[in-house]
Amino acid sequence: MTDTPVLIVGGGPAGSALAIELGWRGVPCTVLEQGDGTVDHPRLGIILSRTMEFARRWGIADRIYNCGFNNDYELNVVYCTSMAGHLLGRDENPSCNAMQPPPQSPVKRQRCPQMWFNPILEKAAREYDTVDFKHFHRLESFEDRGDHVLATCLNTQTGETVRIRTQYMVGCDGAASGVRSQLGIDMLGKPVLSYSMNIFIRAPGLAALHDKGEAERYIFVRPGGTWANLTVVDGRDLWRITIIGNETMMNLEEFDAQSVVRQCMGTDDIEFEIISSIPWRRTELTAEHFRKGRVFLAGDAAHTMSPTGGHGMSTGVADAADLGWKLDAILNGWGTDGLLDAYEIERRPIAAMVAAASAENFRAWTSVPDSDRVLDVGPEGDACRRAVGEHMKRAGRADWDSLGLQLGYRYDDSPLCVADGTPVPPLDVLDYQQTARPGSRAPHAWLEDGRSTLDLFGRGFTLMRFCSTVPVSPLIDAAQEQNVPLTLVDIANEDIASLYERKLVLVRPDGFVAWRDDALPTDAPSLIEIVRGAHVHATA
Ligand SMILES: Cc1cc2nc3c(=O)[nH]c(=O)nc-3n(C[C@H](O)[C@H](O)[C@H](O)COP(=O)(O)OP(=O)(O)OC[C@H]3O[C@@H](n4cnc5c(N)ncnc54)[C@H](O)[C@@H]3O)c2cc1C
């Protein structure tokens, strides 16, 4: 029998991110991963801006930028009938090297295939002495005993049964989560958007063997509509084909991967080797609850979504960042159990919203109006190709260009944030307007010393003061009284002051605004009570 404050089940991106977040905060944890940490078949490849912001906080952004992806490879999107077939349209996007961070963030997104991304996260987690990361350990069952959880797992190498007692357990065990099943929590939403198939291939020198130019993704349209795509994996020889499929399960016995790859290439002259093929189900599902007692769900265990938009893993990493500071608060004695209830209240609506936006992207991709003449020779074929290309470029925009969703998700109704009476701004997927309205990610701006405002946030609360004469001691005293970590930061910069719009802004450890005003409330201790979760009433 061993003891650990937090037991994380699953060492994929969500589990590793939570281990890093806890390690970074000095909270000991144990990760159980049934595999050996290697990824044979990369699914994810796009690391969106919010995940890169967390990576910057953890000090590992450069590891992801320098993961080995060919950063000179251009990340355009090409719509075509096949690699050797007709070009229908293209969206121009720069390479990772040529890309600049958007003005609203200190970081830019990056391509990093999962076979490199998972090990980067796992290595970062292992660098904390407080993180015990166990391979070949499979959770078999658990029992929530009210004041602790008792987990039973199997060391699959030795056959030994290991029992672990923990304060809190987090199921980061993926879409087929056994933790979720044992808790009896249902997934709500759409269980099938399509039955899809991935084919992971090696095609040496492919980029030089066609006339479509470099692209992150080639989307194939044929008479009948969009049917497959080819996605860059390492920017060199590795690629992934995804067959979009439909709501009918594929007959895997009749499935001929070689023939599918040839159809995508549109020629027999391109050589390739099939590394692996896996069937998967595209869904839009959110767990009915993210918490039951002392057990939580995060990542794909809590929500699954169409990969159109590249939001799946990033949504799980954001779960980890939200839950991490709350577990830290409660284990260090300054948070209340209400903080843990607020995890579901904050994260569940965001997961459902991002899953819905991803499903919308999928519908947009597959809603080609009429592509029956797309292969025809002559003016009617040309007109069809033009119409399909124009439609795809319009329809695909939110898939490639979603900063409003990546950085603009907000905890508007959080019981940990105090509304300031300003109207709720619309959430525009494409266009991200930074706001310091409570419930929002605190805006990025560059400080005189070269840091981002985001670099100010992290281990505790940050009270930003834009006018040094405004009294703040009652809030600082109230925080001290409850052992709530709070740092006062004076900022004498008019541009940043106008971006934050109030003289005082209280930012949570996860970089979200909890409260703002031009002066402290008369009852400063009650503000501290709110942000440490004392007034949260569970809905579960
Ligand atoms: C084709 C495709 C492309 C995608 N592209 C992107 C993208 O570009 N960007 C993006 O953000 N997302 C993308 N996604 C989504 C992304 O892959 C997932 O959201 C992400 O992998 C989920 O991470 P996770 O850690 O929650 O779960 P997983 O990656 O599934 O990891 C779960 C881990 O738990 C372990 N485990 C399970 N049960 C147990 C047990 N009982 N005991 C111990 N260990 C256990 C498993 O071995 C596994 O390692 C894509 C998905 C698909 C299908």
PDB file of C-alpha atoms in Angstrom, residues 428-521:
ATOM      1  CA  ASP A 428     -16.452  35.193 -31.848  1.00  0.00           C
ATOM      2  CA  VAL A 429     -14.569  32.071 -32.934  1.00  0.00           C
ATOM      3  CA  LEU A 430     -12.502  33.926 -35.525  1.00  0.00           C
ATOM      4  CA  ASP A 431     -11.916  37.284 -33.914  1.00  0.00           C
ATOM      5  CA  TYR A 432     -10.527  37.403 -30.382  1.00  0.00           C
ATOM      6  CA  GLN A 433     -10.982  40.671 -28.503  1.00  0.00           C
ATOM      7  CA  GLN A 434      -9.077  40.582 -25.230  1.00  0.00           C
ATOM      8  CA  THR A 435     -11.038  41.604 -22.153  1.00  0.00           C
ATOM      9  CA  ALA A 436     -10.321  41.722 -18.417  1.00  0.00           C
ATOM     10  CA  ARG A 437     -13.991  41.188 -17.621  1.00  0.00           C
ATOM     11  CA  PRO A 438     -14.245  38.747 -14.675  1.00  0.00           C
ATOM     12  CA  GLY A 439     -14.348  35.155 -15.933  1.00  0.00           C
ATOM     13  CA  SER A 440     -12.048  35.909 -18.890  1.00  0.00           C
ATOM     14  CA  ARG A 441      -8.412  35.001 -19.487  1.00  0.00           C
ATOM     15  CA  ALA A 442      -6.455  38.034 -18.291  1.00  0.00           C
ATOM     16  CA  PRO A 443      -5.177  39.865 -21.394  1.00  0.00           C
ATOM     17  CA  HIS A 444      -1.632  39.604 -22.688  1.00  0.00           C
ATOM     18  CA  ALA A 445       0.456  42.737 -23.089  1.00  0.00           C
ATOM     19  CA  TRP A 446       4.230  43.159 -23.166  1.00  0.00           C
ATOM     20  CA  LEU A 447       5.755  44.686 -20.036  1.00  0.00           C
ATOM     21  CA  GLU A 448       8.715  47.070 -20.187  1.00  0.00           C
ATOM     22  CA  ASP A 449      11.084  44.336 -18.976  1.00  0.00           C
ATOM     23  CA  GLY A 450      10.187  42.061 -21.901  1.00  0.00           C
ATOM     24  CA  ARG A 451       7.884  39.758 -19.991  1.00  0.00           C
ATOM     25  CA  SER A 452       4.238  39.205 -20.857  1.00  0.00           C
ATOM     26  CA  THR A 453       1.522  40.081 -18.341  1.00  0.00           C
ATOM     27  CA  LEU A 454       0.767  36.347 -18.519  1.00  0.00           C
ATOM     28  CA  ASP A 455       4.169  35.689 -16.938  1.00  0.00           C
ATOM     29  CA  LEU A 456       2.935  37.449 -13.785  1.00  0.00           C
ATOM     30  CA  PHE A 457       0.299  34.814 -13.082  1.00  0.00           C
ATOM     31  CA  GLY A 458       0.672  31.351 -11.675  1.00  0.00           C
ATOM     32  CA  ARG A 459       1.372  30.030  -8.251  1.00  0.00           C
ATOM     33  CA  GLY A 460      -1.080  32.246  -6.345  1.00  0.00           C
ATOM     34  CA  PHE A 461      -3.478  35.132  -6.944  1.00  0.00           C
ATOM     35  CA  THR A 462      -2.106  38.321  -8.492  1.00  0.00           C
ATOM     36  CA  LEU A 463      -3.572  41.692  -7.601  1.00  0.00           C
ATOM     37  CA  MET A 464      -2.760  44.046 -10.461  1.00  0.00           C
ATOM     38  CA  ARG A 465      -2.840  47.698  -9.451  1.00  0.00           C
ATOM     39  CA  PHE A 466      -2.731  50.361 -12.135  1.00  0.00           C
ATOM     40  CA  CYS A 467      -2.748  53.332  -9.739  1.00  0.00           C
ATOM     41  CA  SER A 468      -0.341  52.979  -6.835  1.00  0.00           C
ATOM     42  CA  THR A 469      -2.346  55.229  -4.499  1.00  0.00           C
ATOM     43  CA  VAL A 470      -5.413  52.942  -4.402  1.00  0.00           C
ATOM     44  CA  PRO A 471      -5.449  51.234  -0.969  1.00  0.00           C
ATOM     45  CA  VAL A 472      -5.271  47.437  -1.080  1.00  0.00           C
ATOM     46  CA  SER A 473      -4.187  46.357   2.413  1.00  0.00           C
ATOM     47  CA  PRO A 474      -7.625  45.090   3.527  1.00  0.00           C
ATOM     48  CA  LEU A 475      -7.572  42.520   0.681  1.00  0.00           C
ATOM     49  CA  ILE A 476      -3.956  41.554   1.311  1.00  0.00           C
ATOM     50  CA  ASP A 477      -4.675  41.165   5.026  1.00  0.00           C
ATOM     51  CA  ALA A 478      -7.798  39.089   4.330  1.00  0.00           C
ATOM     52  CA  ALA A 479      -5.805  36.809   2.014  1.00  0.00           C
ATOM     53  CA  GLN A 480      -3.088  36.383   4.651  1.00  0.00           C
ATOM     54  CA  GLU A 481      -5.718  35.559   7.237  1.00  0.00           C
ATOM     55  CA  GLN A 482      -6.875  32.582   5.124  1.00  0.00           C
ATOM     56  CA  ASN A 483      -3.351  31.673   3.879  1.00  0.00           C
ATOM     57  CA  VAL A 484      -4.429  32.492   0.320  1.00  0.00           C
ATOM     58  CA  PRO A 485      -1.262  33.266  -1.688  1.00  0.00           C
ATOM     59  CA  LEU A 486      -1.627  36.749  -3.171  1.00  0.00           C
ATOM     60  CA  THR A 487       0.995  39.020  -4.732  1.00  0.00           C
ATOM     61  CA  LEU A 488       0.501  42.711  -5.402  1.00  0.00           C
ATOM     62  CA  VAL A 489       1.914  43.903  -8.738  1.00  0.00           C
ATOM     63  CA  ASP A 490       1.973  47.631  -9.493  1.00  0.00           C
ATOM     64  CA  ILE A 491       1.907  48.428 -13.193  1.00  0.00           C
ATOM     65  CA  ALA A 492       2.595  51.947 -14.380  1.00  0.00           C
ATOM     66  CA  ASN A 493       1.713  51.574 -18.020  1.00  0.00           C
ATOM     67  CA  GLU A 494      -1.253  53.426 -19.495  1.00  0.00           C
ATOM     68  CA  ASP A 495      -1.798  51.063 -22.410  1.00  0.00           C
ATOM     69  CA  ILE A 496      -2.002  48.044 -20.133  1.00  0.00           C
ATOM     70  CA  ALA A 497      -4.173  49.996 -17.691  1.00  0.00           C
ATOM     71  CA  SER A 498      -6.654  50.787 -20.440  1.00  0.00           C
ATOM     72  CA  LEU A 499      -6.620  47.166 -21.630  1.00  0.00           C
ATOM     73  CA  TYR A 500      -7.538  46.029 -18.103  1.00  0.00           C
ATOM     74  CA  GLU A 501     -10.060  48.918 -17.734  1.00  0.00           C
ATOM     75  CA  ARG A 502     -10.061  49.092 -13.899  1.00  0.00           C
ATOM     76  CA  LYS A 503      -7.505  50.250 -11.339  1.00  0.00           C
ATOM     77  CA  LEU A 504      -7.541  46.922  -9.496  1.00  0.00           C
ATOM     78  CA  VAL A 505      -7.759  43.490 -11.143  1.00  0.00           C
ATOM     79  CA  LEU A 506      -7.548  40.239  -9.203  1.00  0.00           C
ATOM     80  CA  VAL A 507      -6.213  37.394 -11.338  1.00  0.00           C
ATOM     81  CA  ARG A 508      -6.492  33.732 -10.302  1.00  0.00           C
ATOM     82  CA  PRO A 509      -3.596  31.267 -10.320  1.00  0.00           C
ATOM     83  CA  ASP A 510      -4.775  29.967 -13.716  1.00  0.00           C
ATOM     84  CA  GLY A 511      -4.596  33.444 -15.276  1.00  0.00           C
ATOM     85  CA  PHE A 512      -8.352  34.128 -15.306  1.00  0.00           C
ATOM     86  CA  VAL A 513      -9.787  37.350 -13.909  1.00  0.00           C
ATOM     87  CA  ALA A 514     -11.744  36.813 -10.679  1.00  0.00           C
ATOM     88  CA  TRP A 515     -12.707  40.410  -9.907  1.00  0.00           C
ATOM     89  CA  ARG A 516     -11.976  43.999 -10.965  1.00  0.00           C
ATOM     90  CA  ASP A 517     -12.975  47.466  -9.848  1.00  0.00           C
ATOM     91  CA  ASP A 518     -11.514  50.903  -9.221  1.00  0.00           C
ATOM     92  CA  ALA A 519     -11.449  50.372  -5.453  1.00  0.00           C
ATOM     93  CA  LEU A 520     -11.688  47.475  -3.025  1.00  0.00           C
ATOM     94  CA  PRO A 521     -15.136  46.341  -1.931  1.00  0.00           C
TER      95      PRO A 521
END
